Tab-separated table of C-alpha atoms in Angstrom:
chain	number	residue	atom	x	y	z
U	96	MET	CA	21.139	-21.773	-8.078
U	97	ASP	CA	20.711	-20.169	-11.502
U	98	PHE	CA	21.677	-16.945	-10.800
U	99	ARG	CA	20.990	-15.826	-13.692
U	100	ALA	CA	17.738	-16.332	-14.882
U	101	LEU	CA	16.798	-16.002	-10.813
U	102	THR	CA	18.048	-11.747	-11.659
U	103	HIS	CA	16.490	-11.618	-14.727
U	104	LYS	CA	12.962	-13.135	-13.382
U	105	THR	CA	13.189	-10.239	-9.679
U	106	LEU	CA	13.981	-7.223	-12.098
U	107	ASP	CA	10.713	-8.271	-13.757
U	108	ASP	CA	9.114	-8.612	-10.742
U	109	VAL	CA	10.454	-5.777	-8.915
U	110	GLN	CA	9.729	-3.603	-12.375
U	111	LYS	CA	6.041	-4.649	-12.388
U	112	ALA	CA	5.758	-4.347	-8.106
U	113	ALA	CA	7.197	-0.826	-8.874
U	114	THR	CA	4.474	0.071	-11.829
U	115	ARG	CA	1.685	-0.948	-8.871
U	116	VAL	CA	2.719	1.636	-6.918
U	117	GLY	CA	-0.045	4.065	-8.416
U	118	ASP	CA	1.329	6.606	-11.153
U	119	THR	CA	3.496	8.248	-8.575
U	120	ALA	CA	6.216	7.588	-10.375
U	121	ALA	CA	5.269	8.307	-13.753
U	122	LYS	CA	3.872	11.461	-12.748
U	123	ALA	CA	7.213	12.318	-10.891
U	124	PRO	CA	8.478	16.112	-12.980
U	125	ALA	CA	11.394	15.455	-15.636
U	126	PHE	CA	14.456	16.494	-13.357
U	127	VAL	CA	13.111	12.884	-11.361
U	128	ARG	CA	12.801	10.830	-13.335
U	129	SER	CA	16.539	11.621	-14.890
U	130	ALA	CA	17.870	11.465	-11.471
U	131	ALA	CA	16.507	8.388	-11.223
U	132	LEU	CA	17.818	6.506	-15.048
U	133	ARG	CA	21.583	8.039	-13.341
U	134	LEU	CA	21.383	5.807	-10.497
U	135	THR	CA	23.200	3.470	-12.110
U	136	SER	CA	26.314	1.379	-10.745
U	137	SER	CA	28.564	4.018	-11.656
U	138	GLY	CA	26.478	6.356	-10.856
U	139	ARG	CA	26.095	5.929	-7.709
U	140	ARG	CA	29.799	5.317	-7.301
U	141	ARG	CA	30.129	9.018	-8.622
U	142	LEU	CA	26.649	10.379	-5.842
U	143	ALA	CA	29.437	8.615	-3.166
U	144	LEU	CA	32.419	10.620	-3.918
U	145	GLU	CA	30.573	14.111	-4.461
U	146	HIS	CA	28.487	13.138	-1.418
U	147	GLY	CA	31.245	12.925	0.164
U	148	ALA	CA	30.480	9.731	1.610
U	149	LEU	CA	26.647	9.477	2.947
U	150	HIS	CA	27.458	10.447	6.686
U	151	SER	CA	30.717	12.938	6.465
U	152	GLN	CA	28.460	14.977	9.194
U	153	THR	CA	30.701	18.456	7.279
U	154	ARG	CA	28.063	18.942	4.374
U	155	GLU	CA	23.853	19.411	3.663
U	156	PRO	CA	22.460	17.400	2.626
U	157	GLY	CA	22.834	14.945	6.794
U	158	LEU	CA	23.439	16.286	9.743
U	159	THR	CA	26.124	18.244	10.468
U	160	ASP	CA	27.287	20.508	13.290
U	161	LEU	CA	26.720	17.440	15.552
U	162	THR	CA	27.544	17.914	19.552
U	163	ALA	CA	27.942	14.684	19.976
U	164	THR	CA	28.023	10.893	18.966
U	165	GLY	CA	28.584	7.800	19.428
U	166	VAL	CA	27.593	3.418	19.804
U	167	VAL	CA	25.287	2.520	22.019
U	168	HIS	CA	26.467	-1.823	22.279
U	169	ILE	CA	23.264	-4.265	22.082
U	170	LYS	CA	23.590	-8.083	22.329
U	171	THR	CA	20.158	-9.531	20.915
U	172	THR	CA	18.428	-12.170	21.667
U	173	PRO	CA	20.031	-15.701	20.621
U	174	VAL	CA	21.292	-15.932	16.514
U	175	THR	CA	21.008	-19.409	15.952
U	176	ALA	CA	24.875	-21.333	14.002
U	177	ASP	CA	22.821	-21.414	10.512
U	178	ILE	CA	21.410	-18.026	11.025
U	179	ALA	CA	24.796	-16.634	11.194
U	180	ALA	CA	26.275	-18.337	8.504
U	181	LYS	CA	24.055	-16.101	6.073
U	182	ASP	CA	24.829	-13.184	7.570
U	183	ASP	CA	27.062	-12.487	4.393
U	184	GLU	CA	27.097	-9.061	5.035
U	185	ARG	CA	29.912	-8.313	7.712
U	186	LYS	CA	33.083	-9.515	7.454
U	187	ALA	CA	33.728	-13.068	8.970
U	188	SER	CA	35.274	-11.766	11.909
U	189	ASP	CA	32.745	-9.876	12.590
U	190	LYS	CA	29.908	-12.198	12.121
U	191	PRO	CA	27.358	-12.889	15.161
U	192	ASP	CA	27.800	-16.156	16.651
U	193	ALA	CA	25.668	-19.135	17.315
U	194	VAL	CA	24.467	-17.384	20.842
U	195	THR	CA	24.071	-13.972	20.802
U	196	THR	CA	25.104	-10.948	18.072
U	197	ASP	CA	26.352	-7.100	18.701
U	198	ILE	CA	24.340	-4.598	17.018
U	199	PRO	CA	26.471	-1.400	17.275
U	200	VAL	CA	23.710	1.751	17.025
U	201	HIS	CA	25.294	3.885	15.860
U	202	TRP	CA	23.431	7.802	17.454
U	203	TYR	CA	24.053	11.047	16.880
U	204	GLU	CA	22.917	14.863	19.007
U	205	VAL	CA	22.261	17.889	19.320
U	206	GLU	CA	22.593	19.059	22.970
U	207	PRO	CA	20.641	21.750	23.816
U	208	GLU	CA	22.557	24.991	24.781
U	209	SER	CA	21.928	25.944	27.357
U	210	PRO	CA	20.896	23.454	29.687
U	211	PRO	CA	19.308	23.594	32.607
U	212	SER	CA	21.133	23.391	36.502
U	213	ALA	CA	18.251	21.858	38.419
U	214	PRO	CA	17.473	18.171	37.794
U	215	ALA	CA	13.931	18.422	38.079
U	216	ASN	CA	14.177	20.673	35.312
U	217	ASP	CA	15.082	18.402	32.524
U	218	PRO	CA	15.819	19.732	29.032
U	219	VAL	CA	12.789	18.016	27.253
U	220	THR	CA	14.679	14.965	24.897
U	221	ILE	CA	13.147	14.155	21.143
U	222	VAL	CA	13.908	11.615	19.619
U	223	PHE	CA	13.652	10.520	16.089
U	224	ILE	CA	13.037	7.548	14.971
U	225	HIS	CA	13.793	6.984	10.930
U	226	GLY	CA	11.627	4.968	8.102
U	227	PHE	CA	12.036	1.691	6.241
U	228	THR	CA	15.653	2.104	4.100
U	229	LEU	CA	16.386	5.640	5.795
U	230	ALA	CA	19.111	6.560	8.122
U	231	GLY	CA	19.153	9.248	11.015
U	232	GLU	CA	20.852	11.022	8.395
U	233	SER	CA	17.043	12.077	7.111
U	234	TRP	CA	16.533	13.914	9.927
U	235	TYR	CA	18.685	17.426	9.012
U	236	ARG	CA	16.113	19.622	8.075
U	237	GLN	CA	13.913	18.758	11.514
U	238	PHE	CA	17.773	18.677	13.827
U	239	ASN	CA	18.997	22.232	11.483
U	240	ALA	CA	15.328	24.411	12.461
U	241	LEU	CA	14.846	22.790	15.901
U	242	ARG	CA	18.522	23.704	16.865
U	243	LYS	CA	17.919	27.759	15.406
U	244	SER	CA	13.728	27.735	16.542
U	245	HIS	CA	14.781	25.276	19.893
U	246	PRO	CA	18.251	25.745	21.395
U	247	GLU	CA	16.733	24.374	25.186
U	248	ALA	CA	15.140	20.893	23.484
U	249	ARG	CA	17.492	18.168	23.069
U	250	LEU	CA	17.978	16.595	19.757
U	251	LEU	CA	18.699	12.577	19.227
U	252	THR	CA	18.583	10.392	16.848
U	253	MET	CA	20.089	7.043	15.836
U	254	ASP	CA	20.499	4.238	12.471
U	255	LEU	CA	18.897	1.748	13.819
U	256	ARG	CA	20.052	-2.248	13.332
U	257	GLY	CA	19.732	-2.737	9.375
U	258	HIS	CA	20.473	0.959	8.567
U	259	GLY	CA	22.929	3.142	7.852
U	260	GLN	CA	26.022	3.314	10.167
U	261	THR	CA	24.833	0.616	12.354
U	262	GLY	CA	24.900	-1.901	9.218
U	263	ALA	CA	23.851	-5.195	8.547
U	264	VAL	CA	22.279	-7.895	10.536
U	265	PRO	CA	21.155	-11.298	10.323
U	266	ALA	CA	17.356	-10.696	8.266
U	267	SER	CA	15.487	-12.916	11.335
U	268	LEU	CA	17.027	-9.325	14.161
U	269	CYS	CA	15.551	-6.654	11.880
U	270	THR	CA	12.184	-6.369	13.208
U	271	VAL	CA	9.461	-3.680	14.677
U	272	GLU	CA	10.419	-4.235	18.341
U	273	GLY	CA	14.449	-5.170	18.046
U	274	ALA	CA	14.375	-2.261	16.328
U	275	ALA	CA	12.175	-0.069	19.480
U	276	ALA	CA	14.955	-1.652	21.541
U	277	ASP	CA	17.456	0.198	19.771
U	278	ALA	CA	15.928	4.002	20.044
U	279	LEU	CA	15.185	2.520	23.711
U	280	ALA	CA	18.832	1.580	24.318
U	281	VAL	CA	19.585	5.084	23.052
U	282	ILE	CA	17.703	7.221	25.032
U	283	ALA	CA	18.613	4.966	28.080
U	284	GLU	CA	22.359	5.812	26.846
U	285	ARG	CA	21.713	9.486	26.012
U	286	ALA	CA	18.223	11.048	27.458
U	287	ALA	CA	18.438	9.205	31.100
U	288	THR	CA	15.986	11.878	32.682
U	289	GLY	CA	13.405	14.347	31.802
U	290	LYS	CA	10.685	14.087	29.316
U	291	LEU	CA	10.201	12.641	25.632
U	292	ILE	CA	8.527	13.495	22.796
U	293	VAL	CA	9.571	10.490	19.948
U	294	VAL	CA	8.703	11.584	16.589
U	295	GLY	CA	8.001	8.612	14.142
U	296	HIS	CA	8.406	8.715	10.650
U	297	SER	CA	6.579	5.680	8.364
U	298	LEU	CA	8.102	2.044	9.697
U	299	GLY	CA	9.609	4.624	12.520
U	300	GLY	CA	5.849	5.883	13.738
U	301	LEU	CA	5.386	2.122	14.221
U	302	ILE	CA	8.255	2.015	16.311
U	303	ALA	CA	7.006	4.708	17.705
U	304	LEU	CA	3.975	3.437	18.983
U	305	HIS	CA	5.126	0.270	19.962
U	306	MET	CA	7.437	1.913	22.961
U	307	VAL	CA	4.678	3.937	22.934
U	308	ARG	CA	2.791	1.122	24.088
U	309	ALA	CA	5.476	-1.719	25.146
U	310	ALA	CA	8.436	0.743	26.566
U	311	GLU	CA	10.146	-0.141	30.312
U	312	GLU	CA	7.738	2.149	33.083
U	313	SER	CA	10.513	3.959	33.498
U	314	ILE	CA	10.937	5.729	30.413
U	315	ARG	CA	6.664	5.375	29.414
U	316	ARG	CA	5.845	8.392	31.713
U	317	ARG	CA	8.414	10.018	30.942
U	318	ILE	CA	6.726	9.727	27.220
U	319	ALA	CA	4.870	13.725	27.281
U	320	GLY	CA	4.293	13.650	23.221
U	321	VAL	CA	4.138	11.996	19.416
U	322	VAL	CA	4.579	12.954	16.053
U	323	LEU	CA	3.027	10.546	13.875
U	324	ILE	CA	4.635	11.029	10.096
U	325	SER	CA	3.218	9.667	6.803
U	326	THR	CA	2.647	6.038	9.372
U	327	SER	CA	-0.162	4.207	10.268
U	328	ILE	CA	-1.112	2.170	13.063
U	329	ASP	CA	-2.360	-1.185	10.518
U	330	LYS	CA	-0.158	-2.996	8.205
U	331	LEU	CA	1.991	-1.310	6.023
U	332	ALA	CA	1.690	-3.872	4.000
U	333	ALA	CA	-1.848	-3.148	2.380
U	334	GLN	CA	-0.363	0.124	-0.117
U	335	GLY	CA	2.413	1.078	-2.133
U	336	VAL	CA	5.731	0.466	-1.274
U	337	PRO	CA	5.639	-2.299	0.554
U	338	GLN	CA	4.090	-3.810	-2.796
U	339	ILE	CA	7.813	-3.376	-4.667
U	340	LEU	CA	9.174	-6.138	-1.973
U	341	ALA	CA	6.438	-8.308	-1.856
U	342	SER	CA	6.803	-11.510	-3.467
U	343	PRO	CA	7.839	-13.231	-6.092
U	344	VAL	CA	10.222	-10.443	-5.271
U	345	ALA	CA	10.302	-10.917	-1.370
U	346	ASP	CA	10.810	-15.549	-1.977
U	347	ALA	CA	14.028	-14.083	-4.691
U	348	ALA	CA	15.448	-12.165	-2.155
U	349	ARG	CA	15.517	-14.740	0.972
U	350	ASN	CA	17.126	-17.269	-1.911
U	351	ALA	CA	19.729	-14.466	-2.080
U	352	ILE	CA	20.636	-13.801	1.196
U	353	GLU	CA	20.952	-18.306	1.182
U	354	SER	CA	23.510	-18.336	-1.478
U	355	SER	CA	27.509	-17.154	-1.778
U	356	PRO	CA	28.808	-13.665	-0.188
U	357	LYS	CA	29.595	-13.520	-4.725
U	358	GLU	CA	26.041	-14.114	-5.706
U	359	ILE	CA	24.395	-12.171	-2.974
U	360	ARG	CA	27.117	-8.917	-4.378
U	361	LYS	CA	25.933	-9.419	-7.540
U	362	PHE	CA	22.035	-10.140	-6.989
U	363	ARG	CA	22.769	-6.996	-4.617
U	364	GLU	CA	24.035	-4.951	-7.928
U	365	ALA	CA	21.691	-5.588	-9.954
U	366	ILE	CA	18.249	-5.465	-8.329
U	367	ALA	CA	18.932	-1.892	-6.535
U	368	SER	CA	19.937	-0.083	-10.535
U	369	LEU	CA	16.235	-0.010	-9.957
U	370	MET	CA	14.713	-0.918	-6.807
U	371	ALA	CA	16.241	2.423	-5.368
U	372	PRO	CA	14.762	4.532	-8.304
U	373	SER	CA	11.480	2.677	-7.663
U	374	LEU	CA	11.484	3.623	-4.137
U	375	ALA	CA	13.153	7.091	-4.749
U	376	VAL	CA	10.987	8.477	-6.680
U	377	ALA	CA	7.364	7.114	-5.656
U	378	VAL	CA	7.292	7.820	-2.404
U	379	PHE	CA	7.956	12.124	-3.835
U	380	ALA	CA	4.930	13.839	-4.852
U	381	ARG	CA	5.890	17.624	-4.367
U	382	ARG	CA	8.829	19.306	-6.519
U	383	THR	CA	11.926	18.535	-4.085
U	384	ASP	CA	15.557	19.559	-4.602
U	385	TYR	CA	17.699	17.341	-6.896
U	386	GLU	CA	19.864	17.122	-4.493
U	387	ILE	CA	17.522	15.309	-1.818
U	388	ILE	CA	16.113	13.122	-3.921
U	389	GLU	CA	19.862	11.611	-4.755
U	390	PHE	CA	20.280	12.072	-0.837
U	391	HIS	CA	16.921	10.061	-0.305
U	392	ALA	CA	18.426	7.059	-2.956
U	393	ALA	CA	21.564	6.849	-1.883
U	394	MET	CA	20.526	6.113	1.795
U	395	ILE	CA	18.842	3.163	0.143
U	396	ASN	CA	21.377	1.967	-1.907
U	397	GLU	CA	23.056	2.047	0.912
U	398	THR	CA	20.456	-0.115	2.790
U	399	PRO	CA	22.040	-4.338	3.037
U	400	LEU	CA	19.796	-7.049	1.312
U	401	GLU	CA	19.238	-8.368	5.300
U	402	THR	CA	17.083	-5.744	5.764
U	403	PHE	CA	15.694	-5.550	2.908
U	404	VAL	CA	13.998	-9.579	3.635
U	405	GLY	CA	13.670	-8.825	7.331
U	406	TYR	CA	11.354	-6.656	7.496
U	407	LEU	CA	9.561	-7.416	5.157
U	408	ASP	CA	7.150	-10.019	7.253
U	409	ASP	CA	6.719	-6.600	10.023
U	410	LEU	CA	6.112	-4.853	7.207
U	411	GLN	CA	3.477	-6.417	5.804
U	412	ASP	CA	2.090	-7.876	9.467
U	413	HIS	CA	2.726	-5.228	12.493
U	414	GLU	CA	-0.153	-3.782	13.826
U	415	GLU	CA	-0.032	-1.255	17.286
U	416	PHE	CA	-3.608	-1.136	17.181
U	417	ALA	CA	-2.560	-1.721	21.251
U	418	ALA	CA	-0.946	1.314	21.456
U	419	GLY	CA	-3.904	3.081	21.434
U	420	PRO	CA	-4.972	3.713	25.331
U	421	ARG	CA	-1.354	4.817	25.950
U	422	LEU	CA	-1.563	7.847	23.927
U	423	GLU	CA	-4.609	8.835	26.095
U	424	GLY	CA	-4.003	12.607	27.052
U	425	LEU	CA	-0.475	12.437	24.626
U	426	PRO	CA	-0.645	16.486	22.881
U	427	GLY	CA	0.716	15.081	19.660
U	428	ALA	CA	0.397	15.041	16.184
U	429	VAL	CA	-0.765	12.571	13.344
U	430	LEU	CA	1.086	14.532	9.751
U	431	VAL	CA	0.013	12.959	6.338
U	432	GLY	CA	0.462	13.612	3.117
U	433	THR	CA	-2.423	14.489	0.620
U	434	LYS	CA	-0.709	12.288	-2.211
U	435	ASP	CA	0.945	10.180	0.097
U	436	ASP	CA	0.148	6.292	-1.843
U	437	VAL	CA	2.132	4.363	0.756
U	438	THR	CA	0.352	4.943	4.057
U	439	PRO	CA	-2.862	7.590	2.736
U	440	ARG	CA	-5.602	9.464	4.494
U	441	LYS	CA	-7.622	6.964	6.312
U	442	GLN	CA	-4.313	5.221	8.230
U	443	ALA	CA	-4.498	8.854	9.398
U	444	ASP	CA	-7.896	8.722	10.207
U	445	LEU	CA	-6.970	5.478	11.809
U	446	ILE	CA	-4.620	7.130	13.911
U	447	MET	CA	-6.442	9.470	15.001
U	448	GLU	CA	-9.950	6.953	16.168
U	449	LYS	CA	-7.856	5.334	18.655
U	450	TRP	CA	-5.883	9.381	19.462
U	451	PRO	CA	-8.892	11.958	19.437
U	452	ASP	CA	-6.190	14.306	21.613
U	453	ALA	CA	-3.810	14.401	18.589
U	454	GLU	CA	-3.314	17.374	16.182
U	455	LEU	CA	-3.879	16.339	12.210
U	456	VAL	CA	-2.124	17.951	9.556
U	457	GLU	CA	-2.560	17.267	6.253
U	458	VAL	CA	0.185	18.597	4.567
U	459	ASP	CA	-1.669	19.273	0.228
U	460	GLY	CA	0.095	17.885	-2.636
U	461	ALA	CA	3.047	16.288	-0.332
U	462	GLY	CA	3.729	12.518	-0.798
U	463	HIS	CA	4.975	10.260	1.907
U	464	MET	CA	8.428	11.871	2.577
U	465	LEU	CA	7.471	14.834	4.833
U	466	PRO	CA	10.483	15.499	6.988
U	467	LEU	CA	12.096	16.070	3.453
U	468	GLU	CA	9.730	16.861	1.393
U	469	ALA	CA	7.706	19.044	3.953
U	470	PRO	CA	10.004	20.464	6.123
U	471	ASP	CA	8.588	23.489	7.142
U	472	ALA	CA	5.408	22.003	8.099
U	473	VAL	CA	6.825	18.312	9.800
U	474	ASN	CA	9.097	21.483	11.802
U	475	ARG	CA	5.750	23.185	12.452
U	476	ALA	CA	3.986	20.075	14.416
U	477	ILE	CA	6.764	19.396	16.334
U	478	GLU	CA	7.329	22.401	18.021
U	479	ARG	CA	3.531	23.451	18.633
U	480	VAL	CA	4.019	19.375	20.255
U	481	LEU	CA	7.413	20.963	21.829
U	482	GLU	CA	5.591	23.369	23.630
U	483	LYS	CA	2.073	21.850	24.532
U	484	VAL	CA	4.658	19.562	26.826
U	485	GLN	CA	6.547	22.760	28.468
U	486	LYS	CA	3.966	24.500	30.064
U	487	ARG	CA	2.371	20.781	31.121
U	488	SER	CA	6.175	20.898	33.267
């Protein structure tokens, strides 16, 4: 493979695709553009040191003061020997075999302060499903607020396959269905009883809808509320960020993961210097603290190349219109920023057509990263849904 030609061609393609995202990056405040430009290889190393590693659990931005953390191991569907051979994110000793692969799904929890003694009054568990190239850490502003306003609720999130501390998996296993299986396994482990409120952001919204539609009846009947943030019930590919990953960039990335580990590392370094800043800047519209922009970019930088490639098909093709009937009668909320170029208002309107019982919350001047960019609006919406669910108990 002519790696140098591939890299230059791909970076050109990514630059053009990032430009097509719209004027969001161009209109971003100067300090945001400055943050993006500083995300060079040396800059990323400095950021990693400054943040004391992204998942330290001791400093913000990020989840802190958790009461429990752990890992749920998931045995996946069969993986061919060919796919296993191409899985170069892991050490050789950790690569999946030709039969199954083990996915160590990391979860993070804030337990209720005063758990009810009677099983019939099990606490409501709020399950947070993060978006593409993010991690459970992205919900830290919700955890901080809700643990104070509603300490009686359990807060539970996880790093979906291919993200965060769960780490890389073969690209073929990065799907909406697979990620939903991760979330359901964590629920079974940590919240086996009691009502559930499922909160999903971006790709996490599609995953939440898939859970509502396809989970086993024992789980589905416990889902008492849903909050969908900056997401879609239709295909995500029509707008925004998926265009950055569209062909020929995706083709080049697919070619790269079929190459040697050395070429993969070179490719990742080359493309991350542009990919992460493009994604990080494009999804914010409001003036946002510099450290949050860095925090968001650090999560993108951490994302394995296999994850970018693996979820691409579902970003382009997956829809969950069939979840509509399952939403009927459920309290919930649909949130969208007025300047969201990834999942704009018309996507929220499609959800509302299928789910008129939900509250539509339009966040003025906000972009796609509402959990980080407009946390108060997100927190209040979750609180309203929680209070409705509690009143029905």
